[in-house]
Amino acid sequence: MTKNTSSGDVAVNVQSNNNKNETENTDSSSDQQSVQAFDIFKKALTYNVIAKYDPTIDQLIHLSPYCVIYQFDGTDWNKLDYQGPIAFYSRKVSEIKEGAKFSIQDVMERDIYQYGLILLNRAKPENFTIGLLARKYLADIDLDRAIAVEKKEELVILNDFKGDTFGIWLFDEKDREYLYKFLSYCIEN
């Protein structure tokens, strides 16, 4: 009789522990769903904000919560008054078709960029933006004015069509590496 009570207690304890694990799993699953829902909401909100500045936004590719922009003046890096979340996105541009070629001047005048990079500035009302286009669409590649990207130490360095050189510092090293690889891929392909 004592053995039955003991095994009965064990059975009750095991069942109680199983119920506790199910509750923990449900809570964990609920937490994951909340995090996913918040992430979707954050991306949708960011997409809508970017659409106010660039109505040709097609798809939000990458979002990083904190970034600072520097500009190279030929000898030194100068911190610009741009800091905040940065987003990389694709754009809807009807002129870009396979085999199309554009001069750098056409790209800049007609806003023919495949991708956009925007820093939603917390320091002042003006945002930092750069348009990007894969090199295969350029009719004339002037190396002094070609879009180029490289990574040095803690900066993703980006040259724009105007010949300006910017350093993009992202707080998260993984974000920095991801952005560098994605920018490189989009420019080279």
Coordinates of N, CA and C in Angstrom, one line a residue:
M1 N 0.8 -1.2 0.0 CA 0.0 0.0 0.0 C 0.9 1.3 0.0
T2 N 1.9 1.3 0.7 CA 2.8 2.4 0.8 C 3.5 2.6 -0.6
K3 N 3.8 1.5 -1.3 CA 4.4 1.7 -2.6 C 3.4 2.3 -3.6
N4 N 2.2 2.0 -3.5 CA 1.2 2.6 -4.4 C 1.1 4.1 -4.2
T5 N 1.0 4.4 -2.9 CA 0.9 5.8 -2.6 C 2.1 6.6 -3.1
S6 N 3.3 6.0 -2.9 CA 4.5 6.6 -3.3 C 4.5 6.8 -4.9
S7 N 4.2 5.7 -5.6 CA 4.1 5.8 -7.0 C 3.0 6.8 -7.5
G8 N 1.9 6.8 -6.7 CA 0.9 7.7 -7.0 C 1.3 9.2 -6.9
D9 N 2.1 9.4 -5.8 CA 2.6 10.7 -5.6 C 3.6 11.1 -6.8
V10 N 4.4 10.2 -7.2 CA 5.3 10.4 -8.3 C 4.5 10.7 -9.5
A11 N 3.5 10.0 -9.8 CA 2.7 10.2 -11.0 C 2.1 11.6 -10.9
V12 N 1.6 12.0 -9.8 CA 1.0 13.3 -9.6 C 2.1 14.4 -9.8
N13 N 3.2 14.2 -9.2 CA 4.3 15.1 -9.4 C 4.8 15.2 -10.8
V14 N 4.9 14.1 -11.5 CA 5.3 14.1 -12.9 C 4.2 14.9 -13.8
Q15 N 3.0 14.6 -13.5 CA 1.9 15.2 -14.2 C 1.9 16.7 -13.9
S16 N 2.2 17.1 -12.7 CA 2.2 18.5 -12.3 C 3.4 19.2 -13.0
N17 N 4.6 18.5 -13.1 CA 5.7 19.0 -13.8 C 5.4 19.2 -15.3
N18 N 4.7 18.2 -15.9 CA 4.3 18.3 -17.3 C 3.4 19.5 -17.6
N19 N 2.5 19.7 -16.7 CA 1.6 20.9 -16.8 C 2.4 22.2 -16.7
K20 N 3.4 22.2 -15.8 CA 4.3 23.4 -15.6 C 5.1 23.6 -16.9
N21 N 5.6 22.5 -17.5 CA 6.4 22.7 -18.7 C 5.5 23.1 -19.9
E22 N 4.3 22.6 -20.0 CA 3.4 23.1 -21.0 C 3.1 24.6 -20.8
T23 N 2.9 25.0 -19.6 CA 2.6 26.4 -19.3 C 3.9 27.3 -19.7
E24 N 5.1 26.8 -19.4 CA 6.3 27.5 -19.7 C 6.4 27.6 -21.2
N25 N 6.1 26.5 -21.9 CA 6.2 26.4 -23.4 C 5.2 27.4 -24.0
T26 N 4.0 27.4 -23.5 CA 3.0 28.3 -23.9 C 3.4 29.8 -23.7
D27 N 4.0 30.1 -22.5 CA 4.5 31.4 -22.3 C 5.6 31.8 -23.2
S28 N 6.5 30.9 -23.4 CA 7.7 31.1 -24.3 C 7.2 31.3 -25.7
S29 N 6.2 30.5 -26.2 CA 5.7 30.7 -27.5 C 4.9 32.0 -27.6
S30 N 4.2 32.4 -26.6 CA 3.5 33.6 -26.6 C 4.5 34.8 -26.6
D31 N 5.6 34.7 -25.9 CA 6.6 35.7 -25.9 C 7.2 35.8 -27.3
Q32 N 7.5 34.7 -27.9 CA 8.1 34.7 -29.3 C 7.1 35.4 -30.3
Q33 N 5.8 35.1 -30.1 CA 4.8 35.7 -31.0 C 4.7 37.2 -30.8
S34 N 4.8 37.6 -29.6 CA 4.8 39.0 -29.3 C 6.0 39.7 -29.9
V35 N 7.2 39.1 -29.7 CA 8.4 39.7 -30.3 C 8.3 39.8 -31.8
Q36 N 7.8 38.7 -32.5 CA 7.6 38.7 -33.9 C 6.6 39.7 -34.4
A37 N 5.5 39.9 -33.6 CA 4.5 40.9 -33.9 C 5.1 42.3 -33.8
F38 N 5.8 42.5 -32.8 CA 6.5 43.8 -32.6 C 7.5 44.1 -33.7
D39 N 8.2 43.1 -34.1 CA 9.2 43.2 -35.2 C 8.5 43.6 -36.5
I40 N 7.4 42.9 -36.8 CA 6.6 43.2 -38.0 C 6.0 44.6 -38.0
F41 N 5.5 45.0 -36.8 CA 5.0 46.3 -36.6 C 6.0 47.4 -36.9
K42 N 7.2 47.2 -36.3 CA 8.3 48.1 -36.4 C 8.8 48.2 -37.9
K43 N 8.8 47.1 -38.6 CA 9.2 47.2 -40.0 C 8.2 47.9 -40.9
A44 N 6.9 47.6 -40.6 CA 5.8 48.2 -41.3 C 5.8 49.8 -41.1
L45 N 6.0 50.1 -39.8 CA 6.1 51.6 -39.5 C 7.2 52.2 -40.2
T46 N 8.4 51.6 -40.1 CA 9.6 52.1 -40.8 C 9.4 52.2 -42.3
Y47 N 8.7 51.2 -42.9 CA 8.4 51.2 -44.3 C 7.6 52.5 -44.7
N48 N 6.5 52.7 -43.9 CA 5.6 53.8 -44.1 C 6.3 55.2 -43.9
V49 N 7.2 55.3 -43.0 CA 8.0 56.5 -42.8 C 8.9 56.7 -44.0
I50 N 9.6 55.7 -44.4 CA 10.5 55.8 -45.6 C 9.7 56.2 -46.9
A51 N 8.5 55.6 -47.0 CA 7.6 55.9 -48.2 C 7.3 57.4 -48.2
K52 N 7.2 58.1 -47.1 CA 7.0 59.5 -47.2 C 8.1 60.3 -47.8
Y53 N 9.3 59.8 -47.6 CA 10.5 60.4 -48.2 C 10.8 59.9 -49.6
D54 N 10.6 58.6 -49.8 CA 10.9 58.0 -51.1 C 9.7 57.1 -51.5
P55 N 8.7 57.6 -52.2 CA 7.5 56.8 -52.6 C 7.8 55.6 -53.5
T56 N 9.0 55.5 -54.0 CA 9.3 54.4 -54.8 C 9.8 53.2 -54.0
I57 N 9.8 53.2 -52.7 CA 10.2 52.1 -51.9 C 9.4 50.9 -52.3
D58 N 10.1 49.8 -52.5 CA 9.5 48.5 -52.8 C 9.5 47.5 -51.7
Q59 N 10.7 47.3 -51.1 CA 10.9 46.3 -50.1 C 11.9 46.8 -49.1
L60 N 11.6 46.7 -47.8 CA 12.6 47.0 -46.8 C 13.5 45.7 -46.6
I61 N 14.8 45.9 -46.9 CA 15.7 44.8 -46.9 C 16.4 44.6 -45.5
H62 N 16.9 45.7 -45.0 CA 17.6 45.7 -43.7 C 17.4 46.9 -42.9
L63 N 17.2 46.7 -41.6 CA 17.0 47.8 -40.7 C 18.0 47.7 -39.5
S64 N 18.7 48.7 -39.2 CA 19.6 48.7 -38.0 C 19.2 49.8 -37.1
P65 N 19.2 49.6 -35.8 CA 18.6 50.6 -34.9 C 19.5 51.9 -34.6
Y66 N 20.8 51.8 -34.8 CA 21.6 52.9 -34.5 C 22.8 53.0 -35.5
C67 N 23.0 54.2 -36.1 CA 24.0 54.4 -37.0 C 24.5 55.9 -36.9
V68 N 25.8 56.1 -37.2 CA 26.3 57.5 -37.3 C 27.1 57.6 -38.6
I69 N 26.9 58.8 -39.2 CA 27.6 59.0 -40.6 C 28.8 59.9 -40.4
Y70 N 29.8 59.5 -41.1 CA 31.1 60.3 -41.2 C 31.3 60.6 -42.7
Q71 N 32.1 61.7 -42.9 CA 32.4 62.1 -44.3 C 34.0 62.3 -44.3
F72 N 34.6 61.7 -45.4 CA 36.0 61.9 -45.5 C 36.3 63.1 -46.4
D73 N 37.2 64.0 -45.9 CA 37.5 65.2 -46.6 C 38.8 65.2 -47.4
G74 N 39.3 64.0 -47.5 CA 40.6 63.8 -48.2 C 41.8 63.5 -47.2
T75 N 41.6 64.0 -46.0 CA 42.7 63.7 -45.0 C 42.1 63.1 -43.7
D76 N 40.9 63.6 -43.3 CA 40.3 63.1 -42.0 C 38.9 62.8 -42.2
W77 N 38.4 62.0 -41.2 CA 37.0 61.6 -41.1 C 36.3 62.7 -40.2
N78 N 35.2 63.3 -40.7 CA 34.5 64.2 -39.9 C 33.1 63.6 -39.6
K79 N 32.7 63.7 -38.4 CA 31.4 63.2 -37.9 C 30.4 64.2 -38.4
L80 N 29.4 63.7 -39.1 CA 28.3 64.6 -39.6 C 27.2 64.5 -38.6
D81 N 26.2 65.4 -38.7 CA 25.1 65.5 -37.7 C 24.0 64.6 -38.1
Y82 N 24.3 63.4 -38.4 CA 23.3 62.3 -38.8 C 23.5 61.1 -37.9
Q83 N 22.5 60.8 -37.1 CA 22.5 59.6 -36.3 C 21.1 59.1 -36.0
G84 N 21.0 57.8 -36.0 CA 19.6 57.2 -35.8 C 19.5 55.9 -36.5
P85 N 18.3 55.4 -36.7 CA 18.2 54.1 -37.4 C 18.5 54.3 -38.9
I86 N 19.0 53.2 -39.5 CA 19.4 53.2 -40.9 C 18.7 52.1 -41.6
A87 N 18.2 52.3 -42.8 CA 17.4 51.3 -43.5 C 18.0 51.2 -44.9
F88 N 18.1 50.0 -45.4 CA 18.5 49.7 -46.8 C 17.2 49.0 -47.4
Y89 N 16.9 49.5 -48.6 CA 15.6 49.1 -49.2 C 15.8 49.0 -50.8
S90 N 14.9 48.2 -51.4 CA 14.9 48.2 -52.8 C 13.8 49.2 -53.3
R91 N 13.9 49.7 -54.5 CA 13.0 50.7 -55.1 C 12.4 50.2 -56.4
K92 N 11.2 50.7 -56.6 CA 10.5 50.4 -57.9 C 10.9 51.4 -58.9
V93 N 11.6 50.9 -59.9 CA 12.1 51.9 -60.9 C 11.8 51.2 -62.3
S94 N 10.9 51.7 -63.0 CA 10.5 51.1 -64.3 C 11.6 51.1 -65.4
E95 N 12.5 52.1 -65.3 CA 13.5 52.2 -66.4 C 14.5 51.1 -66.3
I96 N 14.7 50.4 -65.2 CA 15.7 49.4 -65.1 C 15.2 48.1 -65.6
K97 N 15.8 47.7 -66.8 CA 15.5 46.4 -67.4 C 16.8 45.8 -67.7
E98 N 16.8 44.5 -67.9 CA 18.1 43.8 -68.3 C 18.7 44.4 -69.5
G99 N 20.0 44.7 -69.5 CA 20.7 45.2 -70.6 C 20.7 46.7 -70.7
A100 N 19.9 47.4 -69.9 CA 19.8 48.9 -69.9 C 21.1 49.5 -69.4
K101 N 21.5 50.6 -70.0 CA 22.7 51.3 -69.6 C 22.3 52.8 -69.4
F102 N 22.9 53.4 -68.4 CA 22.6 54.8 -68.1 C 23.9 55.5 -67.8
S103 N 24.0 56.8 -68.1 CA 25.1 57.6 -67.7 C 24.9 57.9 -66.2
I104 N 26.0 58.3 -65.6 CA 25.9 58.7 -64.2 C 25.0 59.9 -64.1
Q105 N 25.1 60.8 -65.0 CA 24.3 62.0 -65.0 C 22.8 61.7 -65.2
D106 N 22.5 60.7 -66.1 CA 21.1 60.3 -66.2 C 20.6 59.7 -64.9
V107 N 21.4 58.9 -64.3 CA 21.0 58.2 -63.0 C 20.6 59.3 -62.0
M108 N 21.5 60.3 -61.8 CA 21.3 61.3 -60.8 C 20.1 62.2 -61.2
E109 N 20.0 62.6 -62.4 CA 18.9 63.6 -62.8 C 17.6 62.9 -62.8
R110 N 17.5 61.6 -63.2 CA 16.2 60.9 -63.3 C 15.9 60.1 -62.1
D111 N 16.8 60.1 -61.1 CA 16.5 59.3 -59.9 C 16.4 57.8 -60.2
I112 N 17.3 57.3 -61.0 CA 17.2 55.8 -61.4 C 18.1 55.0 -60.5
Y113 N 17.6 54.8 -59.4 CA 18.4 54.0 -58.4 C 17.6 52.7 -58.1
Q114 N 18.3 51.6 -58.0 CA 17.7 50.3 -57.6 C 17.4 50.2 -56.1
Y115 N 18.3 50.8 -55.4 CA 18.3 50.7 -53.9 C 18.5 52.0 -53.3
G116 N 18.0 52.1 -52.1 CA 18.2 53.3 -51.3 C 18.7 53.0 -49.9
L117 N 19.5 53.9 -49.4 CA 20.0 53.8 -48.0 C 19.5 55.1 -47.3
I118 N 18.8 55.0 -46.3 CA 18.3 56.2 -45.6 C 18.6 56.1 -44.1
L119 N 19.1 57.2 -43.5 CA 19.3 57.3 -42.1 C 18.2 58.2 -41.6
L120 N 17.3 57.7 -40.8 CA 16.2 58.6 -40.3 C 16.8 59.3 -39.1
N121 N 17.1 60.6 -39.3 CA 17.9 61.4 -38.4 C 17.2 61.8 -37.1
R122 N 17.8 61.5 -36.0 CA 17.3 61.9 -34.7 C 17.9 63.3 -34.3
A123 N 19.0 63.7 -34.9 CA 19.7 64.9 -34.5 C 19.1 66.2 -35.1
K124 N 18.5 66.1 -36.3 CA 17.9 67.2 -36.9 C 16.8 66.7 -37.9
P125 N 16.0 67.6 -38.5 CA 14.9 67.1 -39.4 C 15.4 66.5 -40.7
E126 N 16.6 66.8 -41.1 CA 17.1 66.3 -42.4 C 17.7 64.9 -42.3
N127 N 17.2 64.0 -43.2 CA 17.7 62.7 -43.2 C 18.9 62.5 -44.2
F128 N 19.7 61.5 -44.0 CA 20.8 61.2 -44.9 C 20.4 60.1 -45.8
T129 N 20.5 60.3 -47.1 CA 20.1 59.3 -48.1 C 21.2 59.2 -49.2
I130 N 21.3 57.9 -49.7 CA 22.1 57.7 -50.9 C 21.4 56.7 -51.7
G131 N 21.3 56.9 -53.0 CA 20.8 56.0 -54.0 C 21.9 55.1 -54.6
L132 N 21.6 53.9 -54.8 CA 22.5 52.9 -55.3 C 22.0 52.2 -56.6
L133 N 23.0 51.9 -57.5 CA 22.6 51.2 -58.7 C 23.8 50.3 -59.0
A134 N 23.4 49.1 -59.5 CA 24.5 48.1 -59.8 C 25.3 48.6 -61.0
R135 N 26.6 48.3 -60.9 CA 27.5 48.8 -62.0 C 27.2 48.3 -63.4
K136 N 26.5 47.2 -63.5 CA 26.2 46.6 -64.8 C 25.2 47.5 -65.6
Y137 N 24.6 48.5 -64.9 CA 23.6 49.4 -65.6 C 24.3 50.7 -66.0
L138 N 25.6 50.8 -65.6 CA 26.3 52.1 -66.0 C 26.9 52.0 -67.3
A139 N 26.7 53.1 -68.1 CA 27.3 53.1 -69.5 C 28.7 53.6 -69.4
D140 N 29.0 54.5 -68.4 CA 30.3 55.0 -68.3 C 30.7 54.9 -66.8
I141 N 31.8 54.2 -66.6 CA 32.2 54.0 -65.2 C 33.4 54.9 -65.0
D142 N 33.2 56.0 -64.4 CA 34.2 57.0 -64.0 C 34.7 56.6 -62.6
L143 N 35.8 56.0 -62.4 CA 36.3 55.5 -61.2 C 36.3 56.6 -60.0
D144 N 36.4 57.8 -60.4 CA 36.3 58.9 -59.4 C 34.9 59.1 -58.9
R145 N 33.9 58.7 -59.7 CA 32.5 59.0 -59.4 C 31.7 57.7 -59.3
A146 N 32.3 56.5 -59.3 CA 31.6 55.3 -59.3 C 31.2 54.9 -57.8
I147 N 30.1 54.3 -57.7 CA 29.7 53.8 -56.4 C 30.6 52.7 -56.0
A148 N 31.1 52.8 -54.8 CA 32.0 51.7 -54.3 C 31.8 51.5 -52.8
V149 N 32.0 50.3 -52.4 CA 31.8 50.1 -50.9 C 33.0 49.2 -50.5
E150 N 33.5 49.5 -49.3 CA 34.5 48.7 -48.6 C 34.3 48.8 -47.1
K151 N 35.0 47.9 -46.4 CA 34.9 47.9 -45.0 C 36.3 48.1 -44.4
K152 N 36.4 49.1 -43.5 CA 37.7 49.3 -42.8 C 37.4 49.5 -41.4
E153 N 38.0 48.7 -40.6 CA 37.9 48.7 -39.1 C 36.4 48.7 -38.8
E154 N 35.9 49.8 -38.2 CA 34.5 49.9 -37.8 C 33.6 50.6 -38.7
L155 N 34.1 50.9 -39.9 CA 33.2 51.7 -40.8 C 33.0 50.9 -42.1
V156 N 31.7 51.1 -42.6 CA 31.4 50.7 -44.0 C 31.6 51.9 -44.8
I157 N 32.5 51.9 -45.7 CA 32.8 53.1 -46.5 C 32.1 53.0 -47.9
L158 N 31.4 54.1 -48.2 CA 30.6 54.2 -49.4 C 30.9 55.4 -50.2
N159 N 31.3 55.3 -51.4 CA 31.5 56.4 -52.4 C 30.2 56.6 -53.2
D160 N 29.7 57.8 -53.3 CA 28.5 58.0 -54.1 C 28.9 58.5 -55.5
F161 N 27.9 58.8 -56.3 CA 28.1 59.2 -57.7 C 28.7 60.7 -57.8
K162 N 28.6 61.4 -56.7 CA 29.1 62.8 -56.7 C 30.6 62.8 -56.4
G163 N 31.1 61.6 -56.0 CA 32.5 61.5 -55.6 C 32.8 61.7 -54.1
D164 N 31.7 61.9 -53.3 CA 31.8 62.0 -51.9 C 32.0 60.6 -51.2
T165 N 32.8 60.6 -50.2 CA 33.1 59.4 -49.4 C 32.5 59.5 -48.0
F166 N 31.7 58.5 -47.7 CA 31.0 58.5 -46.4 C 31.4 57.2 -45.6
G167 N 31.5 57.4 -44.3 CA 31.7 56.2 -43.4 C 30.5 56.0 -42.7
I168 N 30.0 54.8 -42.7 CA 28.8 54.4 -42.0 C 29.2 53.5 -40.8
W169 N 29.0 54.0 -39.6 CA 29.3 53.3 -38.4 C 28.0 52.8 -37.8
L170 N 27.9 51.5 -37.7 CA 26.7 50.9 -37.0 C 27.1 50.3 -35.7
F171 N 26.3 50.5 -34.7 CA 26.6 50.0 -33.4 C 26.8 48.5 -33.3
D172 N 25.9 47.7 -33.9 CA 26.0 46.3 -33.9 C 27.0 45.8 -35.0
E173 N 28.0 45.1 -34.6 CA 29.0 44.6 -35.5 C 28.4 43.6 -36.6
K174 N 27.4 42.8 -36.2 CA 26.8 41.9 -37.1 C 26.0 42.7 -38.2
D175 N 25.4 43.8 -37.8 CA 24.7 44.6 -38.7 C 25.6 45.3 -39.7
R176 N 26.8 45.7 -39.2 CA 27.8 46.3 -40.0 C 28.3 45.4 -41.1
E177 N 28.6 44.1 -40.7 CA 29.0 43.1 -41.6 C 27.9 42.8 -42.6
Y178 N 26.7 42.6 -42.2 CA 25.6 42.3 -43.0 C 25.4 43.4 -44.1
L179 N 25.4 44.7 -43.6 CA 25.2 45.8 -44.5 C 26.3 45.9 -45.5
Y180 N 27.5 45.7 -45.1 CA 28.6 45.7 -46.0 C 28.5 44.6 -47.1
K181 N 28.2 43.4 -46.7 CA 28.0 42.3 -47.7 C 26.9 42.6 -48.7
F182 N 25.8 43.1 -48.1 CA 24.6 43.3 -49.0 C 24.9 44.5 -49.9
L183 N 25.5 45.5 -49.5 CA 25.8 46.7 -50.4 C 26.8 46.2 -51.5
S184 N 27.8 45.4 -51.1 CA 28.7 44.9 -52.1 C 28.1 44.1 -53.1
Y185 N 27.2 43.2 -52.7 CA 26.5 42.3 -53.6 C 25.6 43.2 -54.6
C186 N 24.9 44.1 -54.0 CA 24.0 44.9 -54.9 C 24.7 45.8 -55.9
I187 N 25.8 46.3 -55.5 CA 26.6 47.2 -56.4 C 27.3 46.3 -57.5
E188 N 27.9 45.2 -57.1 CA 28.6 44.4 -58.0 C 27.8 43.5 -59.0
N189 N 26.5 43.2 -58.6 CA 25.7 42.3 -59.4 C 24.6 43.1 -60.0

